[in-house]
């Protein structure tokens, strides 16, 4: 009776332990299970692996050539010293002979394989399958030594530091890191003992399986694989969040645009039929015009929100061509003539017709001028003076311009002294000015002024201007203080002649 009770309790304990272990294993399997990867993330990972593999091969070729030169010099010109070390340490001078032969084969083979990988990554096959090249590259660094030195009965420990270096250099595809590390560790833990190399006097003297080496290998493998896995998980989450945000923005913009476009069509139809003397219309022409302007403004806000998100995630797409600045600015002023006249702006256009041609996207550059001038009209009172100017600046010109950078607290005064001539465009007003602390964040995403609640917009115009100018290879900045007006400036590259 007592024995059966003891067996039941033991069986129940085993069942409880088993259930706990199963739940614990399921928990970690779910944690490490890779979620569905989006096409954007897979494309980014493929491109990132290609770039890092190219960088890794350059570094590996550089350092491997240095190591090979030093090693070949030692075994060819200092061989007697190596023989003496082998005799005093291992009691066998033939080890130096075997070491010399294996080292020559290793140095030549390693450089040939790395050179083949470097050539291969430039081919169509290499660009399509960078994973295979990465495995060949990693295995040639971590496993080639073991294989070659095995033939001369000189076992070596896996390079734990190399595991960490490759993980830092190529922090994607944790499965690939696991594969080449598993090959090195398996060769070390299984092949050496099976072939008897682990029991050689050479292996015992070198403490091939000491506690320090085993702990070092375990630490290096776990840290390198875990760091690559966590980095991949972070980038995957970032891409998924960006993709969801993009889907949300396009969905919301579509839902918002549909009624606004419908209202605009109706208002335009009414506006075409209406006249100032028509007494049969319930709504006046001026009222319809204000409603139509409101609809157009809503559409502009929706489109600017999508454009800002696209510029932040994918960058600005440019179609650069030879562009004359004077006609472009004139077309912007014609488009904004109503606003300039309404606010009684004293316009001073100093942009000359004989300016050099710039290499720019005319449509995007039109938006930069339009956004900067509209920003001046929006935030200043009536009757101010607006000055437009453009001059060529080269390395000999001294044009002091203070640059407000968003990543620094204080302003930075720089002298624009480019190596090649550039075009400096200036839009200056005599308005209320901008506080210095606000200038630091003026070109950031969704940045708005202290009186933003009284002005329309989402704070995207200046951000888009910065993205467009920087995509052209130029810089943009502002000089201002309260009560002294504001001077916006940006640079553009000249068309090569």
XYZ file of C-alpha atoms in Angstrom:
497
model
C 0.000 0.000 0.000
C 2.739 2.421 0.969
C 4.757 1.513 -2.111
C 1.837 2.079 -4.479
C 1.220 5.485 -2.871
C 4.869 6.382 -3.326
C 4.758 5.311 -6.997
C 1.651 7.438 -7.575
C 3.289 10.471 -6.039
C 6.426 9.909 -8.080
C 4.391 9.507 -11.263
C 2.473 12.692 -10.491
C 5.721 14.592 -9.895
C 7.117 13.382 -13.209
C 3.914 14.435 -14.973
C 4.012 17.908 -13.418
C 7.691 18.324 -14.339
C 7.050 17.164 -17.884
C 4.133 19.563 -18.320
C 6.271 22.439 -17.020
C 9.130 21.599 -19.372
C 6.743 21.317 -22.320
C 5.142 24.695 -21.598
C 8.587 26.250 -21.130
C 9.830 24.801 -24.443
C 6.687 25.963 -26.267
C 7.140 29.443 -24.816
C 10.689 29.757 -26.132
C 9.781 28.208 -29.492
C 7.111 30.854 -29.923
C 9.561 33.547 -28.829
C 12.212 32.512 -31.341
C 9.820 31.683 -34.167
C 10.388 34.129 -36.979
C 7.254 36.076 -37.936
C 6.157 36.541 -41.513
C 8.763 38.689 -43.215
C 7.555 41.436 -45.544
C 8.898 41.882 -49.060
C 10.394 45.261 -48.097
C 12.390 43.703 -45.288
C 13.609 40.794 -47.443
C 14.742 43.250 -50.114
C 16.550 45.386 -47.541
C 18.224 42.347 -45.955
C 19.403 41.081 -49.326
C 20.893 44.474 -50.234
C 22.395 44.931 -46.775
C 24.060 41.492 -46.959
C 25.540 42.371 -50.357
C 26.999 45.658 -49.079
C 28.405 44.193 -45.880
C 29.794 41.168 -47.716
C 31.601 43.503 -50.105
C 33.037 45.447 -47.164
C 33.965 42.248 -45.324
C 35.789 40.855 -48.341
C 37.792 44.069 -48.736
C 38.810 44.002 -45.082
C 39.543 40.266 -45.168
C 41.734 40.578 -48.259
C 43.627 43.496 -46.736
C 44.305 41.880 -43.366
C 44.791 38.361 -44.734
C 47.480 39.665 -47.088
C 49.250 41.322 -44.147
C 48.964 38.191 -41.988
C 50.120 36.009 -44.882
C 53.128 38.220 -45.575
C 54.153 38.176 -41.913
C 53.586 34.423 -41.615
C 55.480 33.568 -44.772
C 58.378 35.755 -43.668
C 58.507 33.899 -40.329
C 58.418 30.392 -41.751
C 60.796 31.146 -44.627
C 63.389 33.456 -43.072
C 63.096 32.615 -39.360
C 62.584 28.898 -39.650
C 65.499 27.941 -37.387
C 63.939 29.932 -34.559
C 60.624 28.097 -35.110
C 62.453 24.773 -35.087
C 64.113 25.658 -31.791
C 60.749 26.670 -30.272
C 59.116 23.420 -31.441
C 61.969 21.362 -29.985
C 61.962 23.145 -26.614
C 58.166 23.266 -26.250
C 56.965 20.002 -27.757
C 60.183 17.996 -27.842
C 59.757 17.342 -31.565
C 61.498 19.477 -34.189
C 59.448 17.872 -37.000
C 56.442 19.894 -35.842
C 58.121 22.981 -37.308
C 58.477 21.205 -40.659
C 54.799 20.210 -40.686
C 53.764 23.677 -39.502
C 55.700 25.303 -42.354
C 54.096 23.128 -45.042
C 50.559 23.541 -43.669
C 50.993 27.297 -43.225
C 52.114 27.806 -46.824
C 49.093 25.864 -48.083
C 46.763 27.795 -45.775
C 48.019 31.263 -46.693
C 47.805 30.560 -50.416
C 44.405 28.854 -50.172
C 42.870 31.542 -47.954
C 43.911 34.354 -50.264
C 42.726 32.467 -53.356
C 39.310 31.732 -51.807
C 38.850 35.322 -50.611
C 39.842 36.640 -54.044
C 37.386 34.230 -55.677
C 34.616 35.422 -53.338
C 35.460 39.056 -54.094
C 35.246 38.376 -57.835
C 32.125 36.257 -57.349
C 30.168 38.988 -55.576
C 30.511 41.123 -58.709
C 28.885 38.486 -60.911
C 25.157 38.009 -61.504
C 25.179 34.756 -59.551
C 26.952 36.378 -56.612
C 24.483 39.272 -56.479
C 21.628 36.783 -56.596
C 23.007 34.387 -53.959
C 25.094 36.389 -51.471
C 24.219 33.855 -48.763
C 26.355 31.187 -50.469
C 29.266 33.581 -50.812
C 28.941 34.554 -47.154
C 29.147 30.911 -46.042
C 32.205 30.336 -48.233
C 33.784 33.547 -46.934
C 33.073 32.755 -43.250
C 34.086 29.095 -43.494
C 37.335 29.985 -45.233
C 38.259 32.171 -42.269
C 37.028 29.936 -39.449
C 37.340 26.339 -40.748
C 40.061 26.322 -43.394
C 42.861 26.332 -40.823
C 41.459 23.269 -39.011
C 41.048 21.259 -42.194
C 44.522 21.966 -43.576
C 46.343 21.495 -40.275
C 44.468 18.218 -39.674
C 46.417 16.577 -42.491
C 49.674 17.221 -40.622
C 48.238 16.184 -37.206
C 48.232 19.695 -35.729
C 44.744 20.348 -34.269
C 43.658 23.960 -33.726
C 40.932 25.598 -31.632
C 38.074 27.495 -33.361
C 38.680 31.270 -33.582
C 36.204 32.646 -31.033
C 37.184 36.269 -31.679
C 36.484 35.797 -35.381
C 32.894 34.774 -34.585
C 32.311 38.118 -32.886
C 34.011 40.095 -35.671
C 31.866 38.536 -38.395
C 28.713 39.073 -36.305
C 29.505 42.779 -35.972
C 30.415 43.099 -39.632
C 27.366 41.218 -41.004
C 24.574 41.459 -38.402
C 21.885 39.727 -40.497
C 20.933 36.130 -41.296
C 21.562 34.650 -37.872
C 20.929 31.205 -39.394
C 23.996 31.572 -41.623
C 26.112 32.508 -38.608
C 24.803 29.442 -36.789
C 25.709 27.172 -39.738
C 29.360 28.148 -40.121
C 29.886 28.235 -36.341
C 28.250 24.823 -35.994
C 30.600 23.411 -38.626
C 33.662 24.747 -36.750
C 32.446 23.564 -33.326
C 31.401 20.137 -34.649
C 34.806 19.654 -36.264
C 36.430 20.626 -32.971
C 34.263 18.546 -30.617
C 33.561 15.442 -32.729
C 36.103 15.026 -35.529
C 39.225 15.586 -33.415
C 38.272 12.986 -30.753
C 37.165 10.428 -33.375
C 40.424 10.702 -35.332
C 42.524 10.662 -32.171
C 43.988 14.132 -32.733
C 42.642 15.279 -29.365
C 44.895 12.799 -27.532
C 48.134 13.847 -29.207
C 50.880 15.294 -27.038
C 50.679 18.476 -29.124
C 46.986 18.912 -28.183
C 47.651 18.170 -24.491
C 50.461 20.693 -24.231
C 48.316 23.371 -25.899
C 45.349 22.573 -23.592
C 43.139 22.090 -26.619
C 40.107 21.249 -24.452
C 40.782 23.365 -21.374
C 37.922 24.918 -19.407
C 39.007 28.421 -20.417
C 38.840 27.622 -24.139
C 35.459 25.897 -23.872
C 33.944 28.779 -21.878
C 35.406 31.278 -24.321
C 33.940 29.429 -27.309
C 30.510 29.088 -25.672
C 30.455 32.782 -24.806
C 31.556 33.925 -28.263
C 29.062 31.712 -30.096
C 26.086 32.606 -27.901
C 26.809 36.349 -27.876
C 27.438 36.595 -31.637
C 24.347 34.626 -32.677
C 22.118 36.357 -30.131
C 23.290 39.819 -31.206
C 22.609 39.050 -34.874
C 19.183 37.612 -34.007
C 18.188 40.630 -31.915
C 19.373 43.072 -34.596
C 17.359 41.216 -37.227
C 14.329 41.218 -34.980
C 14.658 44.966 -34.412
C 14.958 45.728 -38.134
C 12.044 43.419 -38.920
C 9.872 45.229 -36.385
C 10.947 48.573 -37.826
C 10.059 47.542 -41.367
C 6.752 46.069 -40.244
C 5.860 49.276 -38.400
C 6.820 51.346 -41.455
C 4.775 49.113 -43.735
C 1.728 49.311 -41.462
C 2.098 53.087 -41.259
C 2.341 53.344 -45.029
C -0.771 51.197 -45.474
C -2.590 53.304 -42.893
C -1.595 56.594 -44.541
C -2.639 55.452 -48.000
C -5.918 54.068 -46.663
C -6.718 57.246 -44.731
C -5.669 59.482 -47.618
C -7.888 57.516 -49.999
C -10.852 57.776 -47.639
C -10.253 61.491 -47.123
C -9.606 62.321 -50.754
C -12.794 60.734 -52.070
C -15.274 63.175 -50.443
C -12.955 66.159 -50.892
C -12.509 65.450 -54.617
C -16.247 65.006 -54.976
C -16.886 68.338 -53.271
C -14.287 70.034 -55.463
C -15.945 68.737 -58.640
C -19.345 70.003 -57.511
C -17.943 73.400 -56.503
C -16.074 73.796 -59.783
C -19.258 72.984 -61.685
C -21.176 75.599 -59.717
C -18.372 78.103 -60.160
C -18.411 77.661 -63.936
C -22.133 78.401 -64.040
C -22.078 81.272 -61.546
C -21.578 84.939 -62.376
C -21.440 87.994 -60.185
C -24.817 89.206 -61.557
C -26.605 85.884 -61.205
C -29.392 86.369 -58.679
C -30.867 82.901 -59.046
C -28.021 81.167 -57.133
C -28.517 80.728 -53.421
C -24.741 80.720 -52.750
C -22.606 83.647 -53.861
C -19.614 83.224 -56.144
C -17.213 84.362 -53.427
C -18.575 81.723 -51.080
C -18.067 79.009 -53.664
C -14.511 80.209 -54.255
C -13.715 80.012 -50.532
C -15.192 76.497 -50.338
C -13.152 75.448 -53.369
C -9.979 76.885 -51.840
C -10.697 74.962 -48.667
C -11.102 71.715 -50.620
C -7.865 72.303 -52.511
C -6.073 73.054 -49.246
C -7.307 69.793 -47.706
C -6.074 67.860 -50.727
C -2.681 69.579 -50.449
C -2.404 68.608 -46.774
C -3.267 64.982 -47.492
C -0.750 64.782 -50.341
C 1.987 66.477 -48.291
C 1.493 63.938 -45.498
C 2.067 61.056 -47.916
C 5.018 62.804 -49.576
C 6.709 63.456 -46.226
C 6.365 59.813 -45.221
C 7.702 58.651 -48.602
C 10.666 61.049 -48.369
C 11.458 59.832 -44.847
C 11.378 56.121 -45.707
C 12.454 55.958 -49.369
C 14.134 59.296 -50.000
C 13.395 61.836 -52.738
C 13.473 60.621 -56.337
C 15.134 63.142 -58.643
C 15.207 63.494 -62.421
C 18.007 66.027 -62.797
C 18.567 67.930 -66.016
C 20.018 71.313 -67.087
C 17.704 73.915 -65.548
C 17.623 77.693 -65.840
C 16.772 79.318 -62.529
C 15.247 82.617 -63.714
C 12.296 81.162 -65.722
C 11.598 78.668 -62.954
C 11.398 81.360 -60.271
C 9.227 83.536 -62.535
C 6.734 80.690 -62.914
C 6.609 80.307 -59.121
C 5.932 84.022 -58.687
C 3.143 83.904 -61.287
C 1.574 81.003 -59.419
C 1.785 82.886 -56.101
C 0.847 86.270 -57.550
C -2.595 86.284 -55.881
C -1.100 85.741 -52.404
C 1.647 88.304 -52.982
C -0.870 90.905 -54.126
C -3.334 90.136 -51.365
C -0.701 90.660 -48.633
C 0.763 93.709 -50.430
C 4.266 92.197 -50.582
C 7.037 94.443 -51.868
C 8.822 91.962 -54.130
C 12.490 92.511 -55.064
C 13.616 89.875 -57.572
C 17.408 90.072 -58.007
C 17.770 86.733 -59.740
C 19.587 87.498 -62.995
C 18.928 85.884 -66.337
C 22.599 85.147 -67.015
C 23.058 82.768 -64.088
C 24.788 79.463 -64.863
C 22.592 76.456 -65.500
C 22.036 74.224 -62.471
C 21.792 70.431 -62.428
C 18.422 69.939 -60.763
C 14.971 68.418 -60.954
C 12.859 71.350 -62.140
C 9.630 70.108 -60.533
C 11.229 69.495 -57.135
C 13.139 72.783 -57.257
C 9.869 74.580 -58.103
C 8.392 73.129 -54.913
C 11.333 74.381 -52.846
C 10.876 77.987 -53.977
C 7.103 77.715 -53.677
C 7.233 76.289 -50.147
C 9.763 78.851 -48.901
C 7.837 81.817 -50.328
C 4.492 80.476 -49.080
C 6.056 79.991 -45.649
C 7.054 83.675 -45.669
C 3.528 84.751 -46.653
C 1.906 82.518 -44.061
C 3.861 83.643 -41.003
C 4.330 87.377 -41.651
C 2.024 90.425 -41.660
C 1.001 92.477 -44.680
C 3.302 94.940 -46.386
C 6.670 93.267 -45.789
C 9.528 93.255 -48.305
C 10.502 89.951 -49.934
C 13.882 89.701 -51.675
C 14.958 86.860 -53.956
C 18.623 86.528 -54.905
C 21.031 83.954 -56.307
C 24.812 84.077 -56.764
C 27.590 81.703 -57.729
C 29.914 80.869 -54.824
C 33.276 79.186 -55.359
C 36.266 78.313 -53.234
C 37.627 81.880 -53.404
C 34.389 83.551 -52.257
C 33.842 84.355 -48.618
C 30.122 84.210 -47.946
C 29.441 84.062 -44.222
C 26.234 82.108 -43.658
C 25.140 80.765 -40.312
C 23.826 77.223 -40.514
C 21.205 75.927 -38.109
C 21.576 72.205 -37.729
C 18.831 70.130 -36.118
C 21.239 67.885 -34.254
C 22.966 70.683 -32.300
C 21.704 73.025 -29.653
C 23.708 76.038 -30.669
C 24.081 77.590 -34.077
C 27.150 76.884 -36.148
C 28.678 79.675 -38.220
C 30.242 78.342 -41.355
C 31.948 79.849 -44.381
C 30.595 78.411 -47.597
C 33.853 77.609 -49.382
C 33.107 74.677 -51.679
C 35.767 72.981 -53.752
C 33.630 73.418 -56.879
C 31.431 76.404 -57.749
C 27.831 76.181 -56.517
C 24.750 78.372 -56.710
C 23.613 80.031 -53.482
C 19.902 80.948 -53.471
C 18.542 83.382 -50.871
C 14.950 84.226 -49.911
C 14.895 87.124 -47.453
C 12.010 88.938 -45.795
C 11.636 91.882 -43.432
C 9.002 90.196 -41.290
C 8.701 89.297 -37.621
C 11.688 86.932 -37.629
C 12.230 83.585 -35.946
C 13.583 82.841 -32.484
C 17.076 81.258 -32.505
C 15.939 78.240 -30.486
C 13.201 77.623 -33.039
C 15.607 77.866 -35.986
C 17.418 74.784 -34.740
C 14.331 72.609 -35.306
C 12.727 74.421 -38.229
C 13.542 71.764 -40.851
C 12.534 68.778 -38.738
C 9.536 66.600 -39.519
C 6.224 68.082 -38.284
C 8.028 71.091 -36.803
C 5.695 74.065 -36.371
C 6.024 77.546 -34.929
C 4.780 78.926 -31.654
C 1.690 80.331 -33.440
C 1.027 77.123 -35.357
C -2.498 76.792 -33.987
C -3.439 79.987 -35.842
C -1.857 78.997 -39.166
C -2.771 76.140 -41.535
C -0.440 73.307 -42.397
C 1.165 70.241 -40.875
C 4.746 71.489 -40.611
C 5.894 69.480 -43.634
C 6.882 72.197 -46.131
C 10.329 73.025 -44.767
C 11.039 69.372 -44.048
C 10.338 68.504 -47.689
C 12.517 71.432 -48.794
C 15.402 70.049 -46.756
C 14.943 66.562 -48.201
C 14.850 67.889 -51.781
C 17.878 70.180 -51.399
C 19.973 67.492 -49.709
C 18.963 64.980 -52.389
C 20.492 67.395 -54.916
C 23.698 67.417 -52.854
C 23.163 70.898 -51.416
C 22.578 72.421 -47.993
C 19.792 74.530 -46.585
C 19.664 76.861 -43.600
C 18.160 79.996 -42.075
C 19.487 83.182 -40.495
C 17.012 84.967 -38.260
C 16.191 86.525 -34.933
C 13.007 88.043 -33.559
C 12.105 91.399 -35.096
C 14.836 91.285 -37.775
C 13.225 89.230 -40.526
C 14.398 85.851 -41.805
C 16.823 84.766 -44.516
C 16.389 81.278 -45.920
C 19.227 80.005 -48.084
C 20.128 76.833 -49.930
C 22.799 75.705 -52.373
C 22.529 73.835 -55.673
C 25.172 72.144 -57.851
C 25.943 73.714 -61.222
C 25.519 71.707 -64.386
C 28.938 70.370 -65.450
C 30.263 72.034 -68.574
